[in-house]
Short mmCIF file of C-alpha atoms in Angstrom, two decimals:
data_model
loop_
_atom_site.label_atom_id
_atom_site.label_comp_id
_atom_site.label_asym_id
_atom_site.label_seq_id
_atom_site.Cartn_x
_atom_site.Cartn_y
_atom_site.Cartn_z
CA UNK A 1 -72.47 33.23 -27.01
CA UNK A 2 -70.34 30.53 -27.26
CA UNK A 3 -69.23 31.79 -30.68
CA UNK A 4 -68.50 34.80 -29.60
CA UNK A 5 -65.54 33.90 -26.99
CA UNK A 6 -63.70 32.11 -29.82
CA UNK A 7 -63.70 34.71 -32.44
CA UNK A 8 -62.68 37.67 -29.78
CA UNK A 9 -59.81 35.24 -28.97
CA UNK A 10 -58.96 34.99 -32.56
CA UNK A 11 -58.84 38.42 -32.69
CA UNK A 12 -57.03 38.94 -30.02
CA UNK A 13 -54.58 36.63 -31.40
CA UNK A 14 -54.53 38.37 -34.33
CA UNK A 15 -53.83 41.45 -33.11
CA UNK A 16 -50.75 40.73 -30.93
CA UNK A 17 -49.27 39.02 -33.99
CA UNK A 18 -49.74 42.11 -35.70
CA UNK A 19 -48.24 43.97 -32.60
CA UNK A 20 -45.54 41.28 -32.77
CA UNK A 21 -44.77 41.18 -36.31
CA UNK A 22 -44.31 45.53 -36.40
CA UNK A 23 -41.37 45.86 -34.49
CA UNK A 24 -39.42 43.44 -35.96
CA UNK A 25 -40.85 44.54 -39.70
CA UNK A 26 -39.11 48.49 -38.36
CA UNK A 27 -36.16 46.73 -37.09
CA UNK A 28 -35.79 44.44 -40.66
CA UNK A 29 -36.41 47.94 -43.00
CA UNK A 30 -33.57 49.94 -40.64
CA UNK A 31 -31.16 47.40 -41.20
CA UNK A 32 -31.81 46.82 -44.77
CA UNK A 33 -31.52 50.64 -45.26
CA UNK A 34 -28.04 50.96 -42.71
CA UNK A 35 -26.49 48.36 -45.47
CA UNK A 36 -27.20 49.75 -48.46
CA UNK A 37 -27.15 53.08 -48.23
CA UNK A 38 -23.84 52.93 -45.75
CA UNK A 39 -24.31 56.39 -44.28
CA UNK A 40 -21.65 55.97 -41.88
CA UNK A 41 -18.74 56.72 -45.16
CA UNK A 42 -18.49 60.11 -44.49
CA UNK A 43 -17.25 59.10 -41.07
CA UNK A 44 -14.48 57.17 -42.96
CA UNK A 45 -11.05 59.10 -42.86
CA UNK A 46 -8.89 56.65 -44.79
CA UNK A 47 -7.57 54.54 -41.77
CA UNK A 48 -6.87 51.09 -42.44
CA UNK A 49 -9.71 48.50 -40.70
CA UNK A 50 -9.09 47.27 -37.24
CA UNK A 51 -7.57 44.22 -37.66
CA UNK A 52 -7.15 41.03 -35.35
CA UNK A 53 -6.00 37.63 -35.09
CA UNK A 54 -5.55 35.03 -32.49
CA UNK A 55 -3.85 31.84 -33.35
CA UNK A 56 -5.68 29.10 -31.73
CA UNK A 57 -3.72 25.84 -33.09
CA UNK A 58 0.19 25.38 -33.86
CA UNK A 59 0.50 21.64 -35.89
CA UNK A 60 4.48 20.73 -36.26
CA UNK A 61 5.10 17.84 -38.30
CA UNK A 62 7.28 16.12 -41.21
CA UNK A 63 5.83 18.93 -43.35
CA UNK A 64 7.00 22.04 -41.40
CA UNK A 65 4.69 23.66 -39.48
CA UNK A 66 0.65 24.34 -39.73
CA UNK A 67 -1.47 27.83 -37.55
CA UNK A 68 -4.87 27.81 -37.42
CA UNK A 69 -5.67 31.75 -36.95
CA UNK A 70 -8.93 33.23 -36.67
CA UNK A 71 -10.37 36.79 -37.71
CA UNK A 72 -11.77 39.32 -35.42
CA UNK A 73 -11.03 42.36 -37.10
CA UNK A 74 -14.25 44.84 -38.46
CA UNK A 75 -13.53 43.77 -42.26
CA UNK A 76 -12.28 40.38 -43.43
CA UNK A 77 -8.22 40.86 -43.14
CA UNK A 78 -5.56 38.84 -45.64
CA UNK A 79 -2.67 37.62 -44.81
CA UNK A 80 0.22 38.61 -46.86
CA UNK A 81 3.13 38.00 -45.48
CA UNK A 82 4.40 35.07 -42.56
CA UNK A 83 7.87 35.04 -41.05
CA UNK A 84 9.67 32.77 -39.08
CA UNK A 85 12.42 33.82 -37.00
CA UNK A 86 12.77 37.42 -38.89
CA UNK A 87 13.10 35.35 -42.11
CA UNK A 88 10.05 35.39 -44.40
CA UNK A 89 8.50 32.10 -46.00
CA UNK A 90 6.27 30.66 -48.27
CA UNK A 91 2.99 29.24 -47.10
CA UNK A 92 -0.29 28.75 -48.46
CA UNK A 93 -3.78 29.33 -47.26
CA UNK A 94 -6.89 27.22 -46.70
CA UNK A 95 -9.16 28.25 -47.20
CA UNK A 96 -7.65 31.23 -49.54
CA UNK A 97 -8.58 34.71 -49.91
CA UNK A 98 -9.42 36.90 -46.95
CA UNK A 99 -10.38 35.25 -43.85
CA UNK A 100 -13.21 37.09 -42.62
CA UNK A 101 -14.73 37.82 -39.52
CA UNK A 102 -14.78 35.04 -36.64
CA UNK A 103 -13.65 32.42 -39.49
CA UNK A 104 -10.62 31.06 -39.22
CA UNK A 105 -7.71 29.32 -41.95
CA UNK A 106 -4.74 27.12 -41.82
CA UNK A 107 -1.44 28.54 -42.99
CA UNK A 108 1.09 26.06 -43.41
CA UNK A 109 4.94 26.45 -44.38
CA UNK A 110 7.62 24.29 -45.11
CA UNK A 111 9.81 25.30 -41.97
CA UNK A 112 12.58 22.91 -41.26
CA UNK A 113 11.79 23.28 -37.65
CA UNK A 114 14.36 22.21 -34.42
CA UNK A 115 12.90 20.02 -31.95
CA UNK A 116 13.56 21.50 -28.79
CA UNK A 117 13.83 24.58 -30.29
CA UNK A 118 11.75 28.21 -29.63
CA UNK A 119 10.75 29.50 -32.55
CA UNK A 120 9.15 33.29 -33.33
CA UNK A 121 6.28 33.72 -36.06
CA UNK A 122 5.00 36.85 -37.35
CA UNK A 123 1.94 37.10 -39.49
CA UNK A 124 2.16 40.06 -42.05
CA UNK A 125 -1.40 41.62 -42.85
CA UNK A 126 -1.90 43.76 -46.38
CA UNK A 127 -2.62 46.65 -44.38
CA UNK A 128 0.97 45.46 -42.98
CA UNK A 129 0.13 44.64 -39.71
CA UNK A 130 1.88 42.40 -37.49
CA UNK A 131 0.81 39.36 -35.57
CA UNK A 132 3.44 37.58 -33.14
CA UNK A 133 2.98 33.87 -32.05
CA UNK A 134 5.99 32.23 -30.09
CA UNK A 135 6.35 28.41 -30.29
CA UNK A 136 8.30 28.06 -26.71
CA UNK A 137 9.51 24.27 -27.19
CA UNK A 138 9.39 22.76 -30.71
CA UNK A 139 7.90 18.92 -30.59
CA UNK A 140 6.07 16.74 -32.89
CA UNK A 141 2.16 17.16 -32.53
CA UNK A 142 0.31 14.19 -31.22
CA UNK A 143 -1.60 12.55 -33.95
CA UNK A 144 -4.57 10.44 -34.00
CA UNK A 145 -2.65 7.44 -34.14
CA UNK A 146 -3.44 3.79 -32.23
CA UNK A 147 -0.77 4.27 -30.44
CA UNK A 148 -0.61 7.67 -29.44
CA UNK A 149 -4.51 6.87 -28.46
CA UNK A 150 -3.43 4.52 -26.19
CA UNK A 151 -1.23 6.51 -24.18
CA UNK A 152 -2.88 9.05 -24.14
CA UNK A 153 -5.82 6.64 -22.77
CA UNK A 154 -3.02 5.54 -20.01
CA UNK A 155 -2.31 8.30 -18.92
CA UNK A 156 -5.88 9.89 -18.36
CA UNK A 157 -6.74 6.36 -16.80
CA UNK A 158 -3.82 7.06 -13.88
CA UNK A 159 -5.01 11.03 -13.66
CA UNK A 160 -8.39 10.14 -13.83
CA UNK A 161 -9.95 6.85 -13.33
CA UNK A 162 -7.67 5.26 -10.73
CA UNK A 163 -7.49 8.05 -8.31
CA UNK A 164 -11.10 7.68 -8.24
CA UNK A 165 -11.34 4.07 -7.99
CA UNK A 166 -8.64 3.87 -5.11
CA UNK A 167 -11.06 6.51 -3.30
CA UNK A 168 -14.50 4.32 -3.70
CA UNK A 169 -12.40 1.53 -2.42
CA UNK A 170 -12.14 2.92 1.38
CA UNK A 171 -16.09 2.33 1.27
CA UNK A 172 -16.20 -0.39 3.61
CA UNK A 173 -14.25 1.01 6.44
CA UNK A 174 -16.15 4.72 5.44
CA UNK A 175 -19.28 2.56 6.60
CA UNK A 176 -18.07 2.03 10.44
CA UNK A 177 -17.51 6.02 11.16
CA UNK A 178 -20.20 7.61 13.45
CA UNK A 179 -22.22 10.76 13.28
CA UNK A 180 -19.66 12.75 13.82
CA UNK A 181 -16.86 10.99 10.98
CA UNK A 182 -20.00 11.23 8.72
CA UNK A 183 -20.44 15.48 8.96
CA UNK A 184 -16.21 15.11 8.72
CA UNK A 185 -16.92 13.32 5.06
CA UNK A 186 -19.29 15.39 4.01
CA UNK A 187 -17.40 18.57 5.20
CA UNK A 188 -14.39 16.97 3.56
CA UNK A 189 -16.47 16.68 0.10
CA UNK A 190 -17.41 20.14 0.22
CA UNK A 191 -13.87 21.44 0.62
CA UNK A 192 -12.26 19.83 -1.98
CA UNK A 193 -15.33 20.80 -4.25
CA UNK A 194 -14.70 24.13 -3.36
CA UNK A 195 -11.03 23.93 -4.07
CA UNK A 196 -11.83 22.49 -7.35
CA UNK A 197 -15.09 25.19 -8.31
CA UNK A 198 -11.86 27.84 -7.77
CA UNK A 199 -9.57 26.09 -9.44
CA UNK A 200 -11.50 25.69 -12.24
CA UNK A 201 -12.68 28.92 -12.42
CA UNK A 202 -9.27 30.49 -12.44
CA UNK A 203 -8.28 28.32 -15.55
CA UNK A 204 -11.36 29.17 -17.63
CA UNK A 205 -10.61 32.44 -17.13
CA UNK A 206 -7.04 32.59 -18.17
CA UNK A 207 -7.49 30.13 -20.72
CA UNK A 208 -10.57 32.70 -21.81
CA UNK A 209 -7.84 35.45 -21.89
CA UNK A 210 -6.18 33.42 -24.76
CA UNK A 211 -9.18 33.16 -27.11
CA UNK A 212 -10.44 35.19 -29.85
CA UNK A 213 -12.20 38.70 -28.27
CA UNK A 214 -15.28 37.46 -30.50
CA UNK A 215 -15.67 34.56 -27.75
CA UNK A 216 -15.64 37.25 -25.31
CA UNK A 217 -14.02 34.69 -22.80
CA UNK A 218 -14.51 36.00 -19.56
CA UNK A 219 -18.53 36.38 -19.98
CA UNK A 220 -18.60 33.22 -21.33
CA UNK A 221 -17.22 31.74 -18.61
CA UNK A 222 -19.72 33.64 -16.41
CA UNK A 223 -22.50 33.11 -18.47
CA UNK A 224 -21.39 28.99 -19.13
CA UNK A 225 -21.03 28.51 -15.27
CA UNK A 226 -24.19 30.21 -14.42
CA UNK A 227 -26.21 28.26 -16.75
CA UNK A 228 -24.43 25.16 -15.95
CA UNK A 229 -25.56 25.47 -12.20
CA UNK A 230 -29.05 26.55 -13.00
CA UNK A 231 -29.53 23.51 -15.26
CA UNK A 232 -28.71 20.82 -13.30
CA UNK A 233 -29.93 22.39 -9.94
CA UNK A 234 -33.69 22.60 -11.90
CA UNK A 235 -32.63 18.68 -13.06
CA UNK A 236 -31.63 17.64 -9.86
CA UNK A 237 -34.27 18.74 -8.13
CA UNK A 238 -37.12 17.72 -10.60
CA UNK A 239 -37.34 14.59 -8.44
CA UNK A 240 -37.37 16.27 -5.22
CA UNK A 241 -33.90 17.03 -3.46
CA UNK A 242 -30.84 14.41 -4.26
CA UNK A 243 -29.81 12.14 -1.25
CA UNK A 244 -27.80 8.71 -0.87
CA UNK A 245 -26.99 7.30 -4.70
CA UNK A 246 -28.65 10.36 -6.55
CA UNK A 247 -26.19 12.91 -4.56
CA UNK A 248 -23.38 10.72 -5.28
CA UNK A 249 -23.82 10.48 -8.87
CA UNK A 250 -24.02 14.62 -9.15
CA UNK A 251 -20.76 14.55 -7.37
CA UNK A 252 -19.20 12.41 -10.03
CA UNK A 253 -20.77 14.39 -12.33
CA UNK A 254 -19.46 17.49 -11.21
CA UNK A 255 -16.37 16.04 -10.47
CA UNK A 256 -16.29 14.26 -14.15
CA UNK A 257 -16.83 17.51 -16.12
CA UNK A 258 -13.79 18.92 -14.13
CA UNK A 259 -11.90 16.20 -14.88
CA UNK A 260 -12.94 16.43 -19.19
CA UNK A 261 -11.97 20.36 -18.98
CA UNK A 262 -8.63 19.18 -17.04
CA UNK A 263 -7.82 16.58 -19.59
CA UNK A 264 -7.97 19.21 -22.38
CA UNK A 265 -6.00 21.45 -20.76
CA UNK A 266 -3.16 18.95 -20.19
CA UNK A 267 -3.31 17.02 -23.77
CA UNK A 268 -3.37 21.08 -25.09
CA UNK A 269 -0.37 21.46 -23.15
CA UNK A 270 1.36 18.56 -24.05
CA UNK A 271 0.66 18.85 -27.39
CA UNK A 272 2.11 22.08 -27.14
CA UNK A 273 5.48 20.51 -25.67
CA UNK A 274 4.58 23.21 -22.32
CA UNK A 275 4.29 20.35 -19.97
CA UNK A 276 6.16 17.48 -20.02
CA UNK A 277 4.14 14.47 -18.07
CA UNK A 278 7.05 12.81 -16.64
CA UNK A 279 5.95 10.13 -14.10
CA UNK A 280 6.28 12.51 -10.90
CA UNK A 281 3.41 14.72 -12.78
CA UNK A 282 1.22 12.14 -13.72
CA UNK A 283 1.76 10.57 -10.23
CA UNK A 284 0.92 14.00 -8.75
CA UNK A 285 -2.14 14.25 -10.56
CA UNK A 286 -3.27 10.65 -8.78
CA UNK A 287 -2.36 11.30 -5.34
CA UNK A 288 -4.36 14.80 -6.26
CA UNK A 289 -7.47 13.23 -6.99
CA UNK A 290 -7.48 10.66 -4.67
CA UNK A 291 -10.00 12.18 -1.99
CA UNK A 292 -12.72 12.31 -4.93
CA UNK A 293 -13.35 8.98 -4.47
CA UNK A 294 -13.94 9.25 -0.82
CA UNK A 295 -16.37 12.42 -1.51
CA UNK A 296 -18.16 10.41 -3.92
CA UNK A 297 -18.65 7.65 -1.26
CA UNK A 298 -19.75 9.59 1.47
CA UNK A 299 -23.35 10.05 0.76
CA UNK A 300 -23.88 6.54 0.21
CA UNK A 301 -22.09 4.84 3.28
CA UNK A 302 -25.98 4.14 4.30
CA UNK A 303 -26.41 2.19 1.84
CA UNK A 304 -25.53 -1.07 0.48
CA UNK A 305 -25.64 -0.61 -3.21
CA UNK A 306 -23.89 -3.53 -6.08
CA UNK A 307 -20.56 -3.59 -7.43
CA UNK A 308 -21.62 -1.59 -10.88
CA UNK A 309 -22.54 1.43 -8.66
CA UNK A 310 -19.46 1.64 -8.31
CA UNK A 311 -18.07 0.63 -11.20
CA UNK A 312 -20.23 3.74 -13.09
CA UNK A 313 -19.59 6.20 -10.15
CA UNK A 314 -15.49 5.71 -10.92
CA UNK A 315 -16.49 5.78 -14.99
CA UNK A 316 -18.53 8.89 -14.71
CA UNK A 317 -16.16 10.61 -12.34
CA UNK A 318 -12.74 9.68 -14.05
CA UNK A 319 -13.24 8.53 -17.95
CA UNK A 320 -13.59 12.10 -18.93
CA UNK A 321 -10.24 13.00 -18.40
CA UNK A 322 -9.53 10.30 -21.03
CA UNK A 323 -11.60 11.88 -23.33
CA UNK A 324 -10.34 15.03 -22.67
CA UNK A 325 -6.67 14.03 -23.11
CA UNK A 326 -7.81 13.10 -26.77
CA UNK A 327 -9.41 16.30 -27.35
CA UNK A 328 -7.02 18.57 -26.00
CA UNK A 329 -3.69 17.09 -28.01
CA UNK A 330 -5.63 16.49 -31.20
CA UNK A 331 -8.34 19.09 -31.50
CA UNK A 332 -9.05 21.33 -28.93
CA UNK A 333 -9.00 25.47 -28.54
CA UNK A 334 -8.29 27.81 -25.84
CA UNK A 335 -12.36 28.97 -26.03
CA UNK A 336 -13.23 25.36 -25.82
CA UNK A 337 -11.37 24.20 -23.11
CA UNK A 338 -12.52 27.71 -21.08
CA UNK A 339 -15.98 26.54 -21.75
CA UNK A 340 -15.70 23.25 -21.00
CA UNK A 341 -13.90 24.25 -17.49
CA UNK A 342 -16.60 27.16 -16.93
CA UNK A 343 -19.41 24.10 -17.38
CA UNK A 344 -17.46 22.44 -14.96
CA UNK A 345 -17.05 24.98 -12.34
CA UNK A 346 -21.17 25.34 -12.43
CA UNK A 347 -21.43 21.66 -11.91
CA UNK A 348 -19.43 21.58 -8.77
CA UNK A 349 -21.17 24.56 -7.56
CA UNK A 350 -24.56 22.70 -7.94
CA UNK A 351 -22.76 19.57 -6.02
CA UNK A 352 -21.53 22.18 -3.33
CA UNK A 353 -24.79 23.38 -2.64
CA UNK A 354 -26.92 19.98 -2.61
CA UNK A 355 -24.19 18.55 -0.36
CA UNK A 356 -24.27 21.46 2.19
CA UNK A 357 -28.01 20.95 2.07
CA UNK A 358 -27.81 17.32 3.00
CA UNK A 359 -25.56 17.76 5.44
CA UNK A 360 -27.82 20.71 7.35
CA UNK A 361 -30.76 17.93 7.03
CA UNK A 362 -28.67 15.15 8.57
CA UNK A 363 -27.55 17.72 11.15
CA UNK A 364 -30.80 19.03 11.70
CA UNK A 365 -28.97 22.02 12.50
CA UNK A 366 -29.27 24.16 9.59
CA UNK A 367 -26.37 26.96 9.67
CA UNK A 368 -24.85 25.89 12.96
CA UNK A 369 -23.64 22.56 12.16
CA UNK A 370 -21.00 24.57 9.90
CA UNK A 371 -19.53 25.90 12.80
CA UNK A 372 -19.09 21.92 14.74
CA UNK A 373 -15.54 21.14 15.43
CA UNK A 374 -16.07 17.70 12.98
CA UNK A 375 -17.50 20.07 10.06
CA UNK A 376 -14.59 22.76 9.91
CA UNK A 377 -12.04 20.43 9.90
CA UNK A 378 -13.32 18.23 7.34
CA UNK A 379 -13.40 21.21 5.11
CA UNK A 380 -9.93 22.48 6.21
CA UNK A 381 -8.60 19.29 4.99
CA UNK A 382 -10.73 18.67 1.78
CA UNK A 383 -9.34 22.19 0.99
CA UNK A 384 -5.56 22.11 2.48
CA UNK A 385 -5.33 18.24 1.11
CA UNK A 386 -6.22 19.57 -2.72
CA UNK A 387 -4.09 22.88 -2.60
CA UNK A 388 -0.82 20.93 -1.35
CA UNK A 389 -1.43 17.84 -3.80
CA UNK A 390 -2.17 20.60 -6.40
CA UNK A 391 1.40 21.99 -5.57
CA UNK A 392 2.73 18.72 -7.01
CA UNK A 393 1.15 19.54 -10.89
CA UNK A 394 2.03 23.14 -11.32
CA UNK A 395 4.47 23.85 -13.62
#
């Protein structure tokens, strides 16, 4: 009897693999036949192939200028023709040949451009369609140079890391506040979280609006911050559910991977020559992220924890927008910087809803403690504090 049970398992086994394997066998054989046999040509009335192309890099240098375009079209598309300014030039291809679909190539032409300057390019298809890009304000591209590195590095460290560490350093006055001053902090960190899971949302999606339709931008947002949450809501509560140093260090987290999508969006921009970080920006962008430090603090004012705490709270909240500043002006793309905003925006969302747990369990009111005089106005002013500071870096 005992050899019975195994061999009806085995074929049990057996048979679902078979069951398995069928489907996908049909599937394989239907495809296989679709390509071969193409008995969608008599469909076929001569029109040219949709074509489509999104330019996701402009490189301006010594050189002239360099695109990076990528295919979306239903057929892989060549470029015949590129103009600049209504006047056509020569430019070569790499790699050459057609590009085809959801590839991408460099074009790059010997244009004498203007710095300063807007400048109109058309791309000229065989089929002869036209692709515009506009160049708004003509200005060297950023390269990976020491130097360039390094101030890049300075200014993500006054966007990013000081704000931060100016924040953390209100800890030991943070300690003194009561019951009441602690659901304020708390309240506070959830309303400038929020203001920063809708800020961050809103630039995914428009930066999603600028990628290739093959990205399909605005689900990937969706689908990026979704998954985002979900992850580290099942890692943060693996351990049980995140209080004092634990909580803190998901709100630098969260607050970290809005800062990295942030970064890329500026050095993108700047490498662009769209936003020029004159001191009052950059100095906007501190005084902006100045209450994340005190967020980060709040759920540790119990405690009593050692100078690296601290030291890796500030790292792990503000270094990413170093990185990001480097990634942005020397490699980044519209669909990457929408991603890594859309990761972001889940990450905050996780932090929102841990901290709003927390503070119902310190309450031990669960819902009603939202409507306290101390809670609604710490979230008016995490909110109102971010959306007038954030007033200061729009352009």
């Amino acid at each position: 009897m005992n050899e019975t049970l195994p061999r009806a398992a085995i074929r049990a086994a057996r048979t679902n693999l078979v069951w398995l394997a069928l489907p996908l066998i049909a599937f394989a054989v239907a495809v296989v036949w679709l390509v071969t046999t193409d008995p969608l040509s008599g469909f076929r009335n001569g029109a040219p192939p949709v074509e489509n192309l999104t330019f996701e890099r402009t490189v301006l240098d010594d050189s002239g200028l360099r695109l990076l375009v990528r295919a979306g079209g239903s057929e892989p598309m060549t470029v015949a023709q590129v103009q600049v300014d209504d006047a056509y030039w020569q430019f070569t291809q790499d790699p050459p040949g057609p590009i085809a679909r959801g590839r991408t190539a460099w074009l790059a032409l010997p244009f004498p451009w203007m710095l300063g300057e807007a400048h109109a390019l058309k791309v000229v298809t065989n089929t002869g369609t036209t692709f515009t890009h506009e160049i708004a304000v003509a200005v060297p591209t950023p390269q990976a140079t020491a130097g360039q590195l390094r101030l890049q590095a300075l200014v993500g460290l006054i966007v990013g890391i000081v704000p931060v560490a100016v924040g953390l350093m209100f800890y030991p006055v943070l300690r003194g506040v009561g019951r009441s001053g602690m659901a304020f902090l708390l309240s506070l960190t959830i309303g400038l979280l929020a203001f920063l899971l809708v800020d961050a949302s809103a630039e995914a999606l428009e930066l999603a609006s600028e990628a290739a339709a093959i990205f399909q931008g605005p689900v990937m947002v969706v689908l990026a911050g979704i998954g985002s949450f979900l992850l580290l809501m099942a890692v943060g509560r693996r351990g049980g559910v995140p209080t004092g140093l634990a909580l803190a260090t998901y709100i630098a987290l969260g607050i970290g991977l809005h800062n990295l999508g942030e970064g890329l969006a500026i050095g993108a921009a700047f490498a662009a020559g769209s936003a020029g970080l004159g001191t009052f920006l950059v100095l906007g962008f501190a005084l902006h992220n100045v209450t994340e430090g005190i967020g980060i603090a709040a759920p540790i004012l119990k405690q009593r924890p050692p100078l690296w705490t601290f030291v890796g709270l500030t790292l792990l909240a503000g270094a990413p927008a170093v990185l990001g500043m480097w990634l942005g002006s020397l490699a980044a793309s519209a669909q990457w910087s929408a991603l890594a905003l859309a990761v972001g925006a889940g990450a905050i969302l996780q932090v929102i809803v841990e901290v709003g747990a927390y503070l119902m369990r310190q309450s031990g009111k669960p819902f009603e403690v939202f409507l306290t005089p101390p809670v609604m106005g710490g979230l008016a002013a995490g909110v109102g504090f971010m959306y007038l500071t954030a007033a200061l870096v729009k352009i």
